[in-house]
Coordinates of C-alpha atoms and ligand atoms in Angstrom, one line a residue:
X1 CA 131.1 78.7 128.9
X2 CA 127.7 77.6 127.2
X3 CA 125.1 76.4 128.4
X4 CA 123.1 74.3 126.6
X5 CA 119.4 75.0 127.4
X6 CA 117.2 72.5 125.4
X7 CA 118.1 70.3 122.8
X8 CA 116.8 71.5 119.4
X9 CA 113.7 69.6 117.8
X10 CA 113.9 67.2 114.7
X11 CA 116.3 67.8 112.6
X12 CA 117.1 65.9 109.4
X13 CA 119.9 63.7 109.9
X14 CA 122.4 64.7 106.9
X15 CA 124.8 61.8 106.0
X16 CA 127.3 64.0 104.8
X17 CA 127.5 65.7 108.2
X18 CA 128.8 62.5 110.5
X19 CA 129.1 63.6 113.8
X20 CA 128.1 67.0 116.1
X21 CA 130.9 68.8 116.7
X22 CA 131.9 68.4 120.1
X23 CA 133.2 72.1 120.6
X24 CA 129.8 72.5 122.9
X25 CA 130.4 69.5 124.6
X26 CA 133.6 70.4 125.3
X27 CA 132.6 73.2 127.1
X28 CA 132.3 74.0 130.9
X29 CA 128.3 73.5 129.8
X30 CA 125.9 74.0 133.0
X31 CA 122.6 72.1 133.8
X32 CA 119.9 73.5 132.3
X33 CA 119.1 76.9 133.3
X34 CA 116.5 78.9 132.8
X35 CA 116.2 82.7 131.2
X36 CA 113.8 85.1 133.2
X37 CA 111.7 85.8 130.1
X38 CA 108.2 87.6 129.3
X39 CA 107.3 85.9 126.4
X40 CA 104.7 83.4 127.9
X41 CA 102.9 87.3 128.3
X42 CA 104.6 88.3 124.7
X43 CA 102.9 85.0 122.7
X44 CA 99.3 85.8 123.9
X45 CA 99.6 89.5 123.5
X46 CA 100.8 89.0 119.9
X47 CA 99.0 86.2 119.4
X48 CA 101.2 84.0 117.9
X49 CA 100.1 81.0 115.6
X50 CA 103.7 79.5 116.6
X51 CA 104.9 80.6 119.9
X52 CA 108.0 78.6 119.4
X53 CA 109.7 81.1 117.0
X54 CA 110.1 83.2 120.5
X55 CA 113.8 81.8 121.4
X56 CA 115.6 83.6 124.8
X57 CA 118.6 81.6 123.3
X58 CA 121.6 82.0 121.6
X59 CA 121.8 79.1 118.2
X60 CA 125.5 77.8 118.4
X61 CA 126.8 74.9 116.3
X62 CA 123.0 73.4 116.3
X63 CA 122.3 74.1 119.7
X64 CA 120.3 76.5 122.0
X65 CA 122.6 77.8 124.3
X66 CA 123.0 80.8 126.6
X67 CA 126.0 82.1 128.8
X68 CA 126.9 79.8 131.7
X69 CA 127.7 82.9 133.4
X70 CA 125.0 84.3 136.2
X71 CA 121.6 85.3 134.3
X72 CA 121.7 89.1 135.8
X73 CA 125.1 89.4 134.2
X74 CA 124.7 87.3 131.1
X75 CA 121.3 88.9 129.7
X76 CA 120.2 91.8 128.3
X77 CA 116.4 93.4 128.3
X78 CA 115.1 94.0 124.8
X79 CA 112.2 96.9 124.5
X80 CA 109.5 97.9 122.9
X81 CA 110.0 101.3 121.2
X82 CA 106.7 102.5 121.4
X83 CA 106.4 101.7 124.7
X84 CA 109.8 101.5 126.3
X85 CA 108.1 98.2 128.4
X86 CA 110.8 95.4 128.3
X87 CA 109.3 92.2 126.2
X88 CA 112.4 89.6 127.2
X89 CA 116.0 89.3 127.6
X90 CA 118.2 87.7 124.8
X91 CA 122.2 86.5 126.2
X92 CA 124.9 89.3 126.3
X93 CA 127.9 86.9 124.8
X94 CA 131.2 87.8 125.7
X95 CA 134.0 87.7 122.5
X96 CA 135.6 84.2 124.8
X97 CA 131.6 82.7 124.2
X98 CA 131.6 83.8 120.2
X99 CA 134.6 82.3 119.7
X100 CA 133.0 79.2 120.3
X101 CA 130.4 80.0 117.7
X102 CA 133.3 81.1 115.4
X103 CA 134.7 77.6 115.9
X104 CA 131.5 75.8 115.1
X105 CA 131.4 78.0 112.1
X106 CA 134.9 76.6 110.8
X107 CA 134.0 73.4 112.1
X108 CA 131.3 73.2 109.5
X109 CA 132.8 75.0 106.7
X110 CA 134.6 71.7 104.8
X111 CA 131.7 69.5 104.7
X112 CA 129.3 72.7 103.8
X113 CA 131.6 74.0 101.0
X114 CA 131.6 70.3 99.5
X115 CA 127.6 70.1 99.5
X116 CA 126.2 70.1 95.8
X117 CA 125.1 73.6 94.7
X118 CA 121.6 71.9 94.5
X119 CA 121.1 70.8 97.8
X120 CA 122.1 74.0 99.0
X121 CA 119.7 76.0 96.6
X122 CA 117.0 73.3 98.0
X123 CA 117.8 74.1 101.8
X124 CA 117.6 77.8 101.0
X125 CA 113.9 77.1 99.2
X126 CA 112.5 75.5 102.1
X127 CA 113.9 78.7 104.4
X128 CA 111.9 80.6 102.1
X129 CA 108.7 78.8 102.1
X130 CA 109.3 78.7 106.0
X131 CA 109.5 82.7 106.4
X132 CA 106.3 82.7 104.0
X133 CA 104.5 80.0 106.0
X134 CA 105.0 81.9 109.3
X135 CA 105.3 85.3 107.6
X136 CA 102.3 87.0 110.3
X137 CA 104.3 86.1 113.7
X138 CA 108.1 87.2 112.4
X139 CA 106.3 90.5 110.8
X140 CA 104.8 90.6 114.7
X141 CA 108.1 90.0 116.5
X142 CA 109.5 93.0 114.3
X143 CA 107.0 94.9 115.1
X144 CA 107.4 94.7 118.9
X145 CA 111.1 95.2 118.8
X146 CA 111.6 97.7 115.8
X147 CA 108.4 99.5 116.2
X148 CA 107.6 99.5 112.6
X149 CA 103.6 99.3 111.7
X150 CA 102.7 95.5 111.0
X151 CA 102.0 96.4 106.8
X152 CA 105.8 97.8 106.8
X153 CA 106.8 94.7 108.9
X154 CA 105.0 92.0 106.8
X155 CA 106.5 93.9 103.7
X156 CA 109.9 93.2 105.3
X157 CA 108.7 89.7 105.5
X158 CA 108.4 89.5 101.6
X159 CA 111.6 91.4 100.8
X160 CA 113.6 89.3 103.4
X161 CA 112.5 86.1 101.7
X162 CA 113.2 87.6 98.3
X163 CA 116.8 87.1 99.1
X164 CA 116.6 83.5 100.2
X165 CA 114.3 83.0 97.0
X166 CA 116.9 84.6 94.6
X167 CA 119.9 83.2 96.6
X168 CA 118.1 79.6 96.6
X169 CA 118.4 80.1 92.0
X170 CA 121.5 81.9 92.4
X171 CA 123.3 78.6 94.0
X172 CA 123.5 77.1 91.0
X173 CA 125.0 79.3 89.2
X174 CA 128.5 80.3 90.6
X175 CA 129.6 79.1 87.0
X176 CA 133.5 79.6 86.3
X177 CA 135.7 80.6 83.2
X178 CA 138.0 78.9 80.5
X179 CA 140.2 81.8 79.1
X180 CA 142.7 80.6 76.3
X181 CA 145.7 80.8 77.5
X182 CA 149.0 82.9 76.5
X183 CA 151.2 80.0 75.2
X184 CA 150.4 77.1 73.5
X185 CA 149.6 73.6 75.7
X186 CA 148.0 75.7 78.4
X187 CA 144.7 75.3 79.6
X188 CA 143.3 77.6 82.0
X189 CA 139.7 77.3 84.2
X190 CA 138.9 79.6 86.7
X191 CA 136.6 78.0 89.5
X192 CA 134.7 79.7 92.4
X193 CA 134.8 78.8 95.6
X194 CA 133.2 79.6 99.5
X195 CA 135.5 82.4 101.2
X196 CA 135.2 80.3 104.4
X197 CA 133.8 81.6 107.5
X198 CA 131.7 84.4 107.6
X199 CA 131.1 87.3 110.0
X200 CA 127.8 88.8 109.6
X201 CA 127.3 91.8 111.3
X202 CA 123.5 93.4 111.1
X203 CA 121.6 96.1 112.1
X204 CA 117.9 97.1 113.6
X205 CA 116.2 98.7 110.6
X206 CA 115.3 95.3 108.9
X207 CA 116.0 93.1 111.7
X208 CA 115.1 90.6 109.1
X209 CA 115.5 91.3 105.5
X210 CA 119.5 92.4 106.1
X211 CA 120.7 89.6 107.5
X212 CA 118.7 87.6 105.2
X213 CA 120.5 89.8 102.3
X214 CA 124.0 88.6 103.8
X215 CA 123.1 85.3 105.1
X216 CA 121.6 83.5 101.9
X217 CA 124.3 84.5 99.2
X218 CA 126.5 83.4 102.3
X219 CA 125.1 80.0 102.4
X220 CA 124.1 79.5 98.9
X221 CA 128.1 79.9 98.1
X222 CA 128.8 77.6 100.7
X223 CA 129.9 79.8 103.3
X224 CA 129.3 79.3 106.9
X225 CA 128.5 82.1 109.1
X226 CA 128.4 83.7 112.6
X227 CA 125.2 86.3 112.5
X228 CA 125.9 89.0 115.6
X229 CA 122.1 90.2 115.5
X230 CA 121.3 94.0 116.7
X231 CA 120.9 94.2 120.4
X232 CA 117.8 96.6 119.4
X233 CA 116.3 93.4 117.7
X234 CA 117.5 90.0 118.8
X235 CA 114.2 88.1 118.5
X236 CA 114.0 88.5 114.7
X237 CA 117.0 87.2 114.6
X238 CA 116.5 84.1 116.7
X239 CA 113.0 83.3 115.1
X240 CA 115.2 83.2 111.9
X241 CA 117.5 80.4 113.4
X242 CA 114.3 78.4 115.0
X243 CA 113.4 78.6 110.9
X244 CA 117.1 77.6 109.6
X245 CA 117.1 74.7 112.3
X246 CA 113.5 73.8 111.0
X247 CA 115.2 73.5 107.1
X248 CA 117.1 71.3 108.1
X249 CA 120.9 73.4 107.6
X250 CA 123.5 71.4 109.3
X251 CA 124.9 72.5 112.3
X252 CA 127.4 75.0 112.9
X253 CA 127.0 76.1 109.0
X254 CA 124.8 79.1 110.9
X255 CA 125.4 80.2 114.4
X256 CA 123.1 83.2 115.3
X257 CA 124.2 85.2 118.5
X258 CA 123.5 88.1 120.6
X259 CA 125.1 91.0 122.7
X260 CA 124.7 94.2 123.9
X261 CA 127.4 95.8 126.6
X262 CA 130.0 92.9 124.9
X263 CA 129.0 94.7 121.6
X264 CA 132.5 96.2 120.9
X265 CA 134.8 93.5 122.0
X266 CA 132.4 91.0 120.3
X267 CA 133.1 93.2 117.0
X268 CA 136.5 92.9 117.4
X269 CA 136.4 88.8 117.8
X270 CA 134.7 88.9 115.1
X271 CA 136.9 91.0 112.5
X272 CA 140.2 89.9 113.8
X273 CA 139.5 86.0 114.7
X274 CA 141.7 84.2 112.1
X275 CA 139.3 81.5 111.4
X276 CA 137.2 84.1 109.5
X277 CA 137.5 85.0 106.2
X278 CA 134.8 87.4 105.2
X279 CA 133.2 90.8 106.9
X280 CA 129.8 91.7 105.5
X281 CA 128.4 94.8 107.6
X282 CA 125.2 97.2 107.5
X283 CA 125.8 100.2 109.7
X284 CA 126.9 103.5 110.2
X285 CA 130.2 104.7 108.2
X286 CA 132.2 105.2 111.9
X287 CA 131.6 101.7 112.8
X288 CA 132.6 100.4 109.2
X289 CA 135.9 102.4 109.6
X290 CA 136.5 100.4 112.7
X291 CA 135.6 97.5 111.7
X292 CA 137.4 97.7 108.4
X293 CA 140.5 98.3 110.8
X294 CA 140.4 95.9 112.6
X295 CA 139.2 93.0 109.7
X296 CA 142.9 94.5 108.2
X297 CA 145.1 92.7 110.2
X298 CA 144.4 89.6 108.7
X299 CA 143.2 91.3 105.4
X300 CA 139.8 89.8 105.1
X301 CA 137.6 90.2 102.3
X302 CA 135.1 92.9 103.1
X303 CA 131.9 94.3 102.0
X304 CA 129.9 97.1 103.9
X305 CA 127.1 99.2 103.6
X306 CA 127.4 102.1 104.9
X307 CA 125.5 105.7 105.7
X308 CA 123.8 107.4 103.1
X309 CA 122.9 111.0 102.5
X310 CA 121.0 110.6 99.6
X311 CA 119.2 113.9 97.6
X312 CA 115.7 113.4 96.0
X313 CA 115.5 116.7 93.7
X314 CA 112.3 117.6 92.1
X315 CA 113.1 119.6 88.3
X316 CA 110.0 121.5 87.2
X317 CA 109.1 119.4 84.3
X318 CA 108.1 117.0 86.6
X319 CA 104.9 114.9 87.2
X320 CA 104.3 117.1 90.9
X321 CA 101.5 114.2 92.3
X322 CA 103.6 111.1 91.9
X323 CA 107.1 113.3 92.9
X324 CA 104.9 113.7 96.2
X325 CA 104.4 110.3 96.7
X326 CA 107.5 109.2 95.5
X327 CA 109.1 111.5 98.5
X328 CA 106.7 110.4 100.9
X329 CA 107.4 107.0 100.3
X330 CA 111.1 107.9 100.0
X331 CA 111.6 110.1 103.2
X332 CA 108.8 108.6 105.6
X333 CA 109.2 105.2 104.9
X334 CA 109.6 103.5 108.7
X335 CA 109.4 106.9 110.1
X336 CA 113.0 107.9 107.8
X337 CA 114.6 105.3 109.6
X338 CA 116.5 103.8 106.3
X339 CA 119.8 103.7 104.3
X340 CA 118.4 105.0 101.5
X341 CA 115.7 107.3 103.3
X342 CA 116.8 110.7 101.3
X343 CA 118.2 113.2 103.7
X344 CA 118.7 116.3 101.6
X345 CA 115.5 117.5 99.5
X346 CA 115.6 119.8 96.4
X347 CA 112.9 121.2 95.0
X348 CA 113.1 123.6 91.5
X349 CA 112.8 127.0 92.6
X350 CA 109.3 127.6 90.5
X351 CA 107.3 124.4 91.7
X352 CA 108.4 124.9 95.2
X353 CA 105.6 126.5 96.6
X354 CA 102.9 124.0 94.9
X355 CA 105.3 121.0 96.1
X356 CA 104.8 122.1 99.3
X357 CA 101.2 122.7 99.9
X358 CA 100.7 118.9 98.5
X359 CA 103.4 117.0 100.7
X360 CA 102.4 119.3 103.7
X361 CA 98.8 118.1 103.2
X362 CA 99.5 114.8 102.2
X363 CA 101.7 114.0 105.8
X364 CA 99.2 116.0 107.9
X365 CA 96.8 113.2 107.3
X366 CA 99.6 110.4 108.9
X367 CA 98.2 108.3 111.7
X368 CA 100.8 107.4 114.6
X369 CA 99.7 105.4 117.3
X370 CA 100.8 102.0 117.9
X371 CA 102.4 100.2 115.4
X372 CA 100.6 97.3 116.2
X373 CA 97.4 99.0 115.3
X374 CA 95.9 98.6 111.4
X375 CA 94.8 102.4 111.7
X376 CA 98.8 103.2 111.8
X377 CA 100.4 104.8 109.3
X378 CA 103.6 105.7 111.0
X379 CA 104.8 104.1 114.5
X380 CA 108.1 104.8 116.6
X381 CA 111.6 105.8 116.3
X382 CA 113.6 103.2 117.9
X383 CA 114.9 104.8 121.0
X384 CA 115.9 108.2 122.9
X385 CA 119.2 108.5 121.4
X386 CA 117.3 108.7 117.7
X387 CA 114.9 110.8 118.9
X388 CA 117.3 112.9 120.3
X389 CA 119.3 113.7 117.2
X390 CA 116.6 114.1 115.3
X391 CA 115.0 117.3 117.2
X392 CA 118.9 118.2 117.4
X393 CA 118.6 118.3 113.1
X394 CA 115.6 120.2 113.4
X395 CA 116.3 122.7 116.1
X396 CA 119.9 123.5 114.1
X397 CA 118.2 123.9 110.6
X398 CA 115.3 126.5 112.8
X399 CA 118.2 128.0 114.2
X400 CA 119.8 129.1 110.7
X401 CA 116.4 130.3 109.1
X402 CA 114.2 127.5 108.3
X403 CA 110.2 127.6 108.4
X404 CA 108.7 125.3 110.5
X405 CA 105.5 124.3 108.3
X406 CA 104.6 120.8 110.3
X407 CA 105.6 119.0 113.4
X408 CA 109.0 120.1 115.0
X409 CA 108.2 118.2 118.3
X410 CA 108.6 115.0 120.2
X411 CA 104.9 112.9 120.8
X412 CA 104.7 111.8 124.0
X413 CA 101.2 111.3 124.1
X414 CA 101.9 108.7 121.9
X415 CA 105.1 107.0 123.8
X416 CA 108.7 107.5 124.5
X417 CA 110.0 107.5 121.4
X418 CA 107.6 109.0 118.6
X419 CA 108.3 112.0 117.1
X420 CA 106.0 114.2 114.5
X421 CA 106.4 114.1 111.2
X422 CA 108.0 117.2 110.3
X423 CA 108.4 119.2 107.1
X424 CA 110.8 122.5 107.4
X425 CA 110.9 125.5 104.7
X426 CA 112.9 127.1 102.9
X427 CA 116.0 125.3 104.4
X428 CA 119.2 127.5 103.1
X429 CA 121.4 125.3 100.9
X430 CA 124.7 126.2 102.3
X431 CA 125.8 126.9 106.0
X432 CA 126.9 123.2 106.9
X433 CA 123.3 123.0 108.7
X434 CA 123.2 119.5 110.6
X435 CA 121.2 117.6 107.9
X436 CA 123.4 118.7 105.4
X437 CA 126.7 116.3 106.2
X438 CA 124.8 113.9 108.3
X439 CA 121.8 111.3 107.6
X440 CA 119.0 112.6 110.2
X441 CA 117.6 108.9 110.2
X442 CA 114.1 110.3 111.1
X443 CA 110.9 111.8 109.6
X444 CA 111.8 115.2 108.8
X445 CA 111.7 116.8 105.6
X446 CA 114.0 119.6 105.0
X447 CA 112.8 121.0 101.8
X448 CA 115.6 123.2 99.5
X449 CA 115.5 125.3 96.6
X450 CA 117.5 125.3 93.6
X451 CA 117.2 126.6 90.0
X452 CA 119.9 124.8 88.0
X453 CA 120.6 121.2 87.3
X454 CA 124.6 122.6 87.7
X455 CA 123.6 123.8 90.8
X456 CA 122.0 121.0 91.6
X457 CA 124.7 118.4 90.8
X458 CA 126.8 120.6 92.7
X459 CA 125.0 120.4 95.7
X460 CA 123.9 116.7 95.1
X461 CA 127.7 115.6 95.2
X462 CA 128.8 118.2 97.9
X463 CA 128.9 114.9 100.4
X464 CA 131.5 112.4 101.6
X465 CA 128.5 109.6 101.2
X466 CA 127.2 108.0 98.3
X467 CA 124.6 105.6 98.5
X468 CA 121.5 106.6 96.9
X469 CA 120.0 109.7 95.2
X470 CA 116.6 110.6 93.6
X471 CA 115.4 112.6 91.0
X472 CA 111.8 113.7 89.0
X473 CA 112.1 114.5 85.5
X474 CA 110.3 113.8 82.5
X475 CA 113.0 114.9 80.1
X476 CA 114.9 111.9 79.2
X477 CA 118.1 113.6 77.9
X478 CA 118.2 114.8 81.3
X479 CA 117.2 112.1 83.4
X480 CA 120.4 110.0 82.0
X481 CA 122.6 113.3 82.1
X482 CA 121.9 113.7 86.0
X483 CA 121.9 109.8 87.0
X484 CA 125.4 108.9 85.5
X485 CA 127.0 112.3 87.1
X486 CA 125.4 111.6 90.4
X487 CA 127.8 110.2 92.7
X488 CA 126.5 107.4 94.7
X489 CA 125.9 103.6 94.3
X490 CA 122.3 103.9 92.9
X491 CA 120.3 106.3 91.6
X492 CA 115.9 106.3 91.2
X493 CA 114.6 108.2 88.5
X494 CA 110.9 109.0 88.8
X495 CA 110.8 106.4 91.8
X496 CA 111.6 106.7 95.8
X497 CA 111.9 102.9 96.4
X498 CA 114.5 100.9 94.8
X499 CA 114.8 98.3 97.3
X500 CA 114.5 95.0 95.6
X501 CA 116.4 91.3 95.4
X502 CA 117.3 91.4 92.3
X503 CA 119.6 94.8 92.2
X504 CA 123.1 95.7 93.1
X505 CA 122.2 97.4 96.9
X506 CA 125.7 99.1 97.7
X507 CA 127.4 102.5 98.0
X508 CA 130.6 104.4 96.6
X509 CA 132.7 106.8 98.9
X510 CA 132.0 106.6 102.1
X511 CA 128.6 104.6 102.1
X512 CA 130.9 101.2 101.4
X513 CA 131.5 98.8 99.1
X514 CA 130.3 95.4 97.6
X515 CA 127.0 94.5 96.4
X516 CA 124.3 92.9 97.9
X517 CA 121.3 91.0 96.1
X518 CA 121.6 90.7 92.5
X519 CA 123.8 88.3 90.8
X520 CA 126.6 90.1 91.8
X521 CA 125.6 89.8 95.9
X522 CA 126.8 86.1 95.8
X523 CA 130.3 87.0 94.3
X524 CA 131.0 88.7 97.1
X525 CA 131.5 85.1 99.3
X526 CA 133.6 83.7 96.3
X527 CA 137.2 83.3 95.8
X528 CA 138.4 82.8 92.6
X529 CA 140.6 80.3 91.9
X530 CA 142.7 79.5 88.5
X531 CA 144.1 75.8 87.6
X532 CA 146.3 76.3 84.8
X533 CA 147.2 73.2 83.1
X534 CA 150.1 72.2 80.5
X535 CA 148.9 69.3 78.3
X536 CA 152.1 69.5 76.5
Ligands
SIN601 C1 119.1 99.9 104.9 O1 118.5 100.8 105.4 O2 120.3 99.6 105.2 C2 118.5 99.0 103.8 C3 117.4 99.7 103.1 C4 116.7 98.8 102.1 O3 117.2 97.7 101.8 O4 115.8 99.3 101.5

């Protein structure tokens, strides 16, 4: 079913780990074959200090592997946005092929669960130092696949490690309860333990830093895991395993796999397979419904992050320059192709027109061009189907009275898939316009007026999502008043980035649940378990 391609490089031999599973082995494994690839061309054009984090294979219970099926059926091209060109082909698993990764997974989850917190918090370290040592080529490889400009993409770099940094302390610190107990002679301790098997589900916009969010609390719990990467970004994800093998993780605790056209039955292997125990999931809200379906049948714990449809609402008391940037950084940020991009903008009716004039100026001077380029401020969206919607936003908010003040058109001059940055006025607040109920997930600003903050709130809320939301105030009486009556999962006041490793990341309503990052990020691959004990 899997053929093993190469055998991996060193790999610390772990006593604790005995023997290589022999699910691979016992296989229908073919002679070595070999993946039509361009990454001999890919290396030199990005000029890679380590070529080898390039993989055209699939990481399965310590191995490289690829479908045993015929290449033109098995494999999938990946692209480059900006250019449409294809750069390689990554293996299109079928659900029968993950299962065999979901196997390895379980096979691996006794011994891994049983490691000491510290030698899993020391694995973890050296995964960071890793992604930090060969920080340049991964922020490359994103780049290529994801289009992003190479200063977003080494920044992605830096926040994915942040998670295996934090995850690497947080290890050791899964600490339990003694609660004293209702009767007398009872004793009781509450101890955490892995969830088991993990399904790890991730998407394109941080090809790396969102399965790294996922992936290290995973591990640093004791979790195994099967990563399903984004067929829009597979190599990001396969550099990462080259890096996990090179830390030495034992195998099978982390299988990374792709697919593309097997995408949907793949998803289903992986909520409904009984071996796993835990969903975590960065998508759209459609998706999360499905998948949360399907995960029910064996009621598996859950956590998902969902759409957003966040507000970023200027009041008039508020510091206009660094509002500006704040939205810029907020709304353009990897051309609006985020979470937690804001998607519905509100400015107070008497600093509207001065608002404007600065943010219109201000993204006039953007450079897109190739995201490759230093000179590149903005690069890509990441394929038709985005571009696509997000004219479809802009011609549906023209179409019921807004004023077209910048952009408003697609940039094929630049390639396929880049669209102008695009500010629209005077955007009526009502009307169930197209970027009111749904995240446009491009760089288009649709700017709104209000005059109240009870308008405001009214408006803010008037969503099924609730991920993030931004305000600018400099009255403090208000700034707490509108943050705790805001719904959503997480709220920046005077700030349009609140990305970091150390906070809660999740939604309420229909942007998901859990947490990711923080210290509460690892509890959500922990059971709790209670040992009551009678001394009497
Ligand atoms: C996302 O778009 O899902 C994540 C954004 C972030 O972590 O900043």
């Amino acid at each position: 079913m899997l053929a093993r391609l190469f055998t991996s490089t060193t790999i610390l031999s772990r006593p604790t780990f005995p023997s290589r599973s022999s699910l691979l082995r016992a296989m229908s494994l073919s002679p070595s074959i070999s993946l039509k690839t361009s990454f001999g061309d890919l290396a030199s054009k990005l000029n890679l200090s380590n070529p080898d984090l390039l993989r055209s294979t699939n990481y399965v219970d310590g191995e490289w592997v690829a479908s045993s099926r015929p290449e033109s059926e098995s494999t999938f091209a990946v692209r480059d946005p900006a250019t449409d060109e294809i750069i390689g082909h990554a293996p299109d698993l079928t659900a029968e092929e993950v299962r065999v990764a979901i196997k390895a997974a379980d096979a691996a989850r006794k011994s891994w669960a049983v490691t000491s917190a510290k030698s899993r918090s020391d694995l973890l370290r050296k995964l960071n130092d890793l992604m930090i040592a060969n920080q340049e080529d991964l922020a490359k490889i994103i780049t290529i696949e994801n289009g992003k400009t190479l200063a977003d993409a080494r920044g992605e770099i830096t926040y994915g490690a942040s998670f295996v940094d934090w995850f690497s302390a947080e290890a050791v610190r899964t600490i339990g309860d003694t609660i004293p107990a209702a009767a007398p002679g009872l004793r009781n301790i509450v101890i955490k333990q892995p969830v088991g098997v993990c399904s790890i589900l991730a998407c394109w916009n941080f090809p790396n830093a969102m399965i790294t969010r996922k992936l290290a609390p995973a591990l640093a719990a004791g979790c195994t895991a099967v990563v399903k990467a984004p067929p829009e970004t597979p190599f990001s994800a396969l550099a990462m395993a080259y890096l996990i093998e090179k830390a030495g993780f034992p195998k099978g605790v982390v299988n990374i796999i792709t697919t593309d056209v097997n995408t949907k039955d793949v998803g289903k292997e992986m909520t409904q397979n009984p071996l796993v125990r835990k969903v975590s999931f960065t998508g759209s809200s459609p998706v999360g419904k499905l998948l949360m379906s399907q995960a029910s049948g064996t009621l598996k714990k859950c956590s998902f992050e969902l759409g957003g449809n966040a507000i970023f609402a200027v009041f008039p008391d508020a510091d206009l320059a660094s509002a500006v940037e704040g939205l810029i950084a907020c709304k353009f940020r990897l051309s609006g192709q985020t979470c937690v991009c804001c998607n519905r903008i509100y400015l107070h009716k008497d600093i509207y027109e001065e608002f404007t004039a600065l943010l219109v100026k201000k993204v006039a001077a953007f450079t897109l061009g190739s995201p490759l380029s230093a000179s590149t401020t903005h690069g890509p969206l990441i394929h038709a189907r985005s571009l696509a919607k997000v004219d479809l936003h802009v011609q549906d908010a023209l179409s019921h009275g807004a004023k077209l003040l910048l952009g408003g058109h697609a940039l094929p001059e630049h390639g396929p898939n880049f669209y102008a940055p695009t500010i629209l006025g005077d955007v009526p607040t009502k009307g169930g316009l197209l970027m009111h109920k749904d995240e446009t997930f491009g760089p288009v600003a649709g700017l709104m007026k209000f005059e109240t903050e009870e308008e405001l709130l009214e408006l803010g809320n008037d969503t099924e999502f609730g991920l993030a939301g931004y305000f600018y105030t400099k009255d403090l009486a208000r700034a707490f008043r509108v943050a705790e009556e805001l719904e959503c999962g997480m709220v920046g006041v005077n700030t349009g980035l609140i990305s970091q490793a150390c906070i809660p990341f999740g939604g309420i309503k229909e942007s998901g649940f859990g947490r990711e990052g923080s210290t509460h990020g690892i509890q959500e691959y922990l059971s709790y378990k209670l040992i009551a004990i009678s001394i009497l």
